[in-house]
Structures are given as structure tokens and as C-alpha cells.
Coordinates of C-alpha atoms and ligand atoms in Angstrom, one line a residue:
M1 CA 104.0 106.6 99.3
S2 CA 102.1 103.5 99.4
I3 CA 103.4 100.0 98.8
H4 CA 101.4 97.9 96.5
T5 CA 103.1 94.7 96.7
P6 CA 100.8 92.1 94.4
K7 CA 100.6 88.6 96.1
K8 CA 103.0 86.2 93.7
D9 CA 100.6 83.2 94.7
R10 CA 98.5 84.2 92.2
K11 CA 98.3 84.9 88.6
I12 CA 99.6 88.7 88.1
T13 CA 97.7 90.8 85.6
L14 CA 98.1 93.9 83.8
S15 CA 96.0 95.8 86.0
T16 CA 98.3 94.8 89.0
I17 CA 101.2 96.0 87.1
A18 CA 99.6 99.5 86.2
R19 CA 98.7 99.7 89.7
M20 CA 102.6 99.4 91.0
K21 CA 103.4 103.0 89.3
G22 CA 105.3 104.8 91.5
T23 CA 105.1 102.4 94.7
E24 CA 106.7 99.2 94.6
P25 CA 109.5 98.5 91.6
I26 CA 108.3 95.8 89.0
T27 CA 110.7 93.1 88.4
M28 CA 110.7 91.5 85.0
V29 CA 113.3 89.0 83.8
T30 CA 113.3 87.1 80.3
A31 CA 112.6 83.3 80.0
Y32 CA 112.7 81.3 77.0
D33 CA 111.3 77.7 78.3
A34 CA 109.4 76.1 81.1
L35 CA 112.4 75.1 83.2
F36 CA 113.4 78.7 83.9
A37 CA 110.3 80.2 83.7
Q38 CA 109.2 77.5 86.6
L39 CA 112.2 78.9 88.9
F40 CA 111.4 82.7 88.2
D41 CA 107.7 82.6 88.5
G42 CA 106.5 83.2 91.8
E43 CA 109.7 85.5 92.3
V44 CA 109.1 88.2 89.5
E45 CA 106.0 90.0 88.7
M46 CA 106.4 89.8 84.8
I47 CA 108.4 87.5 82.2
L48 CA 109.5 88.7 79.0
V49 CA 109.7 85.8 76.3
G50 CA 112.4 88.3 74.4
D51 CA 113.7 87.8 71.0
S52 CA 117.5 87.9 72.7
L53 CA 116.4 84.2 72.6
N54 CA 118.0 84.4 69.2
M55 CA 121.3 85.3 70.1
S56 CA 121.7 83.6 73.8
F57 CA 119.6 80.3 73.0
F58 CA 120.0 80.2 68.9
G59 CA 123.8 81.5 69.0
K60 CA 122.9 83.9 66.2
E61 CA 124.7 87.5 66.1
D62 CA 121.5 89.6 66.6
T63 CA 117.9 89.2 67.1
L64 CA 116.6 90.1 63.7
S65 CA 116.2 86.4 62.2
A66 CA 113.9 85.6 65.0
T67 CA 110.5 84.3 63.6
M68 CA 107.0 84.0 65.0
D69 CA 106.7 80.4 65.0
Q70 CA 110.0 79.9 67.2
M71 CA 108.7 83.0 69.7
I72 CA 105.3 81.2 69.5
Y73 CA 107.0 77.8 70.5
H74 CA 109.2 79.6 73.1
T75 CA 106.2 81.3 74.7
Q76 CA 104.3 78.2 75.0
A77 CA 107.1 76.6 77.1
V78 CA 107.4 79.6 79.1
C79 CA 103.5 79.1 79.7
N80 CA 103.5 75.7 80.5
G81 CA 106.3 76.6 83.6
A82 CA 105.0 80.3 84.8
K83 CA 101.6 79.9 86.2
K84 CA 101.4 83.4 88.3
A85 CA 104.0 86.2 86.4
C86 CA 102.8 88.2 83.7
I87 CA 103.8 87.2 80.8
V88 CA 104.9 89.5 77.7
F89 CA 105.8 88.1 74.1
D90 CA 108.2 89.7 72.0
M91 CA 107.1 90.8 68.6
P92 CA 109.9 89.3 66.4
F93 CA 111.6 91.8 63.4
G94 CA 109.2 92.0 60.6
S95 CA 106.2 90.5 62.1
Y96 CA 104.6 94.2 62.7
T97 CA 105.6 96.2 59.6
T98 CA 101.7 97.3 58.7
P99 CA 98.9 97.3 61.1
E100 CA 97.4 94.3 59.4
T101 CA 100.2 92.3 59.6
A102 CA 100.6 93.4 63.5
L103 CA 97.2 92.6 64.1
A104 CA 97.2 89.2 62.4
N105 CA 100.4 88.0 64.4
A106 CA 99.2 89.4 67.6
V107 CA 95.9 87.3 67.7
R108 CA 98.1 84.5 67.1
V109 CA 100.0 85.2 70.0
Y110 CA 96.3 85.7 71.9
R111 CA 95.3 82.4 70.7
E112 CA 98.3 80.2 70.7
T113 CA 99.7 81.2 74.0
C114 CA 98.8 82.4 77.5
A115 CA 101.0 85.9 77.0
Q116 CA 99.3 88.9 78.3
A117 CA 100.8 91.7 76.4
V118 CA 103.0 91.7 73.0
K119 CA 106.0 93.9 72.8
I120 CA 106.9 96.4 69.9
E121 CA 109.6 98.2 69.1
G122 CA 109.5 101.7 67.9
G123 CA 108.6 105.1 68.6
E124 CA 105.5 107.8 67.7
E125 CA 105.8 106.2 63.9
K126 CA 104.7 103.1 65.8
A127 CA 101.3 104.7 67.4
E128 CA 99.0 103.6 64.9
I129 CA 99.9 100.0 65.2
I130 CA 100.2 99.9 68.9
K131 CA 96.1 101.8 68.4
V132 CA 94.9 98.9 66.3
L133 CA 96.0 96.5 68.6
S134 CA 95.0 98.3 71.8
D135 CA 91.4 98.9 70.3
S136 CA 91.5 95.1 69.2
G137 CA 91.9 94.1 72.9
I138 CA 95.9 93.0 72.6
A139 CA 97.8 94.7 75.2
V140 CA 101.2 96.4 74.1
V141 CA 104.4 97.0 75.6
A142 CA 106.1 99.6 73.9
H143 CA 109.7 99.4 73.4
I144 CA 111.7 102.8 73.2
G145 CA 115.0 104.0 73.3
L146 CA 118.0 101.6 72.1
M147 CA 116.1 99.1 69.8
P148 CA 118.0 96.0 69.2
Q149 CA 115.9 95.2 66.2
H150 CA 117.2 98.8 64.6
V151 CA 121.1 97.4 65.2
R152 CA 121.5 97.1 61.3
S153 CA 119.9 100.0 60.3
E154 CA 121.6 102.1 63.0
G155 CA 124.8 100.6 62.7
G156 CA 125.1 99.3 66.1
Y157 CA 123.8 99.6 69.9
K158 CA 123.5 103.2 70.8
V159 CA 122.8 104.5 74.1
R160 CA 120.1 107.0 73.8
G161 CA 119.1 110.3 75.8
K162 CA 122.2 111.9 75.6
D163 CA 121.5 115.4 74.6
V164 CA 118.2 117.9 74.9
A165 CA 116.6 117.1 71.8
D166 CA 116.9 113.0 72.1
I167 CA 115.4 113.5 75.4
E168 CA 112.5 115.6 74.0
R169 CA 112.1 113.1 71.2
L170 CA 112.1 109.9 73.9
I171 CA 109.7 111.9 75.8
E172 CA 107.3 112.4 72.7
D173 CA 107.5 108.8 71.5
A174 CA 106.3 107.9 75.2
L175 CA 103.6 110.1 75.4
A176 CA 102.4 108.9 71.4
L177 CA 102.6 105.6 72.4
E178 CA 100.7 106.2 75.4
A179 CA 98.1 108.2 74.0
A180 CA 97.8 105.1 71.4
G181 CA 97.2 102.9 74.3
A182 CA 100.4 101.3 75.5
A183 CA 100.1 99.5 78.6
I184 CA 103.8 99.8 79.5
I185 CA 106.7 101.6 78.2
L186 CA 110.0 99.5 78.3
V187 CA 113.0 101.7 78.1
E188 CA 116.3 100.1 77.0
G189 CA 119.7 102.0 76.9
V190 CA 118.6 105.2 77.4
K191 CA 121.1 107.7 80.1
G192 CA 119.3 107.8 83.5
E193 CA 118.1 111.3 83.4
A194 CA 116.3 110.7 80.3
A195 CA 114.4 107.4 81.4
D196 CA 113.7 109.6 84.9
L197 CA 111.8 112.2 82.3
V198 CA 110.2 109.6 80.8
T199 CA 109.0 108.1 83.6
K200 CA 107.5 110.8 84.8
A201 CA 105.7 112.2 81.7
V202 CA 103.7 109.1 81.4
K203 CA 100.8 107.5 83.3
V204 CA 101.5 103.9 82.5
P205 CA 104.6 102.0 84.0
T206 CA 108.1 102.2 82.5
I207 CA 110.4 99.2 82.8
G208 CA 114.2 100.0 82.0
I209 CA 116.9 97.8 80.7
G210 CA 120.4 100.0 81.3
A211 CA 118.2 103.1 81.7
G212 CA 119.4 104.1 85.0
N213 CA 117.6 103.6 88.3
S214 CA 114.4 105.7 88.5
T215 CA 111.9 103.8 85.9
D216 CA 109.2 101.9 87.6
G217 CA 110.5 98.6 87.1
Q218 CA 113.8 96.7 85.7
V219 CA 114.3 94.0 83.2
L220 CA 117.1 91.7 82.5
V221 CA 118.2 88.9 80.0
W222 CA 118.3 85.8 82.4
S223 CA 121.5 84.3 80.6
D224 CA 123.1 87.8 81.2
M225 CA 122.6 88.0 84.6
F226 CA 123.0 84.5 85.7
G227 CA 126.2 85.1 83.9
F228 CA 125.8 81.5 81.2
F229 CA 126.1 84.3 77.9
E230 CA 130.0 85.2 77.6
A231 CA 130.2 86.5 74.2
F232 CA 129.6 90.1 75.5
K233 CA 128.5 92.1 78.8
P234 CA 126.8 95.3 78.4
K235 CA 127.9 98.1 81.3
F236 CA 124.3 97.5 82.9
V237 CA 124.5 93.9 83.2
K238 CA 124.9 92.9 86.9
Q239 CA 126.0 89.4 87.0
Y240 CA 124.0 87.7 90.1
C241 CA 126.0 84.4 89.6
N242 CA 128.4 82.7 87.5
G243 CA 126.2 80.1 85.6
A244 CA 128.8 79.0 83.2
K245 CA 131.6 78.5 85.6
E246 CA 129.1 76.6 88.1
I247 CA 128.1 74.3 84.7
R248 CA 131.8 73.9 83.5
E249 CA 133.2 72.6 87.1
G250 CA 129.9 70.0 87.2
L251 CA 130.8 69.2 83.8
E252 CA 134.4 68.6 84.6
Q253 CA 133.4 66.5 87.3
Y254 CA 131.1 64.2 85.8
V255 CA 133.3 63.8 83.1
Q256 CA 136.2 62.7 85.3
E257 CA 134.0 60.6 87.2
V258 CA 132.9 58.7 84.3
K259 CA 136.2 58.5 83.0
S260 CA 137.5 56.8 85.9
R261 CA 134.4 54.7 86.7
R262 CA 133.5 56.8 90.0
F263 CA 130.0 57.1 88.4
P264 CA 127.6 55.7 88.3
D265 CA 128.3 53.9 92.0
D266 CA 125.7 51.9 94.1
T267 CA 123.7 54.7 95.0
H268 CA 123.1 55.9 91.8
S269 CA 122.3 52.0 90.4
Y270 CA 119.5 49.5 90.4
Ligands
LIG301 O1 114.9 90.6 73.8 C1 114.9 90.8 74.7 O2 115.3 90.2 75.8 C2 114.5 92.4 75.1 C3 114.8 93.1 76.6 C4 116.4 93.1 76.2 C5 114.4 94.0 76.9 O3 114.1 93.0 74.5

């Protein structure tokens, strides 16, 4: 197996990502602002401006009320901070209900942000939309499996790929989306065995979240993986640091020092 390690000191393109399939695992995290995008840039190959920001940043219960204007604003911020990572814009709920709406909104993304691709949730039924976008020169990441934008219609977040029929459905979805022009298939909340079969079925890279360890890459939501989002922790999230604890400790110290007039001291005064 040849290892294709992209140089992270220059802009990573979708062609670079395509070449990584079956070689080196692709790393992706979410970011919603310039500060964190800058921290992640040069470390991961891809940054997703996910509509998960509606929950972790805006405090809502699900992703459904995120708007195009909000997503554009946050993507512009991420573009200001990240100059090398391949940036993906998550199309919010309601922004791609018809091919015409999807095209108008995706054109806006390319015009107003530096995102290299847009992400759309849905299976085979979204193939026509993906074809229209890719035929128009807009790269698409197709998101299959557990789709957070379907949380209300499905009555919750449900793990997929638990039986043969559903595994076949996922493979059919992935093949239809690839044939329609999807550049990447993102697979969320799927049994590892199913994600493995999807990954083997398509030629484009797959990126998994809660989908086991055989997809071509992995994505995590930054506020989950760094321990800032405390409302709930899905089983698939590994917490790489305890951000909320660190912040609370720092804040507590600051409050104590201000109250006791230990801050600011001479070294922090003009
Ligand atoms: O919005 C998001 O962050 C996502 C990830 C969960 C893949 O879609």
C-alpha cells in the first residue's frame, strides 16, 4: 500500500483528498470561527463548517433552524482562519429542497465563501440535486446514514446498518450518489460493518463519524472531542481534552484574583 501524505503547508484540494482513498486516513474536524480554524489548520486535511454549530454554538436543540446567512457568516470566519485545509460548507435544512433552490444556494456559497465543497444530507433521492450541482461545477459531499436534519421526521437519532436490508440500502444510496457526482461520501451513525461495505463499494473517499474504523477518514465535532459540549456525549465521541473543566478552572482563578485585587498586578499594568 502506498502512503499518500499530503503536504499540509499548502492548500489541500479535493483531488488530494481523492488520492488519499485506500492510502492514508483523512482527518476532518468541524470549526465555526477563525480562532479555532487557525488552530486546526495545517493539522487536519479538512474542516467542516457543520450545521452542528446551531447546537454547540447557538444553543438550540437540533440543527434544523440554522440558516444560509448564519452558515455563510461562520464559513467566512473559518476561511479567514484556515488557509490550507479543504473547507466544506454544510447546507442547512431547507436550503436544498429542489435542484433550483440547491443550485442557487450552493452558487451563493462559492461566491461568498472559500468553501471547496457543499455537504448535503440524503440518500438516492438526492441524486438529482447532486448531479445538478456537480454538473454546475460545485463539489458535493453526500451525507448518508444517520442524518441529523431528519431528527424530527425520524423521531430521534437512529443508528443505521443494523440488518442486511438496511446495509443494502446504504450501499445503493452511496453508489447512486457517487454516480451523480458526489466527491466524498460522509457516513454517520452506521454499524462498522456497514460502513466498511459502503467504503469498499465506492471509488470516492468515505469519511465516517460513529461509523467504525474502516472508512477512508474520520470527522468529529470539535466541541465534542475537546470536551466543551456537555449537553450529551454520543458513544462514538472520544474526548481528547476536557475543555470545559480547563475553562472553569481558569475562570474561577480570574474571578478570585479580581475579587481579591491580585489581578491586575504590576506585570499586567502600564
Ligand atoms: O454538522 C455537523 O457537524 C456534521 C457532522 C456531524 C458530520 O454534519
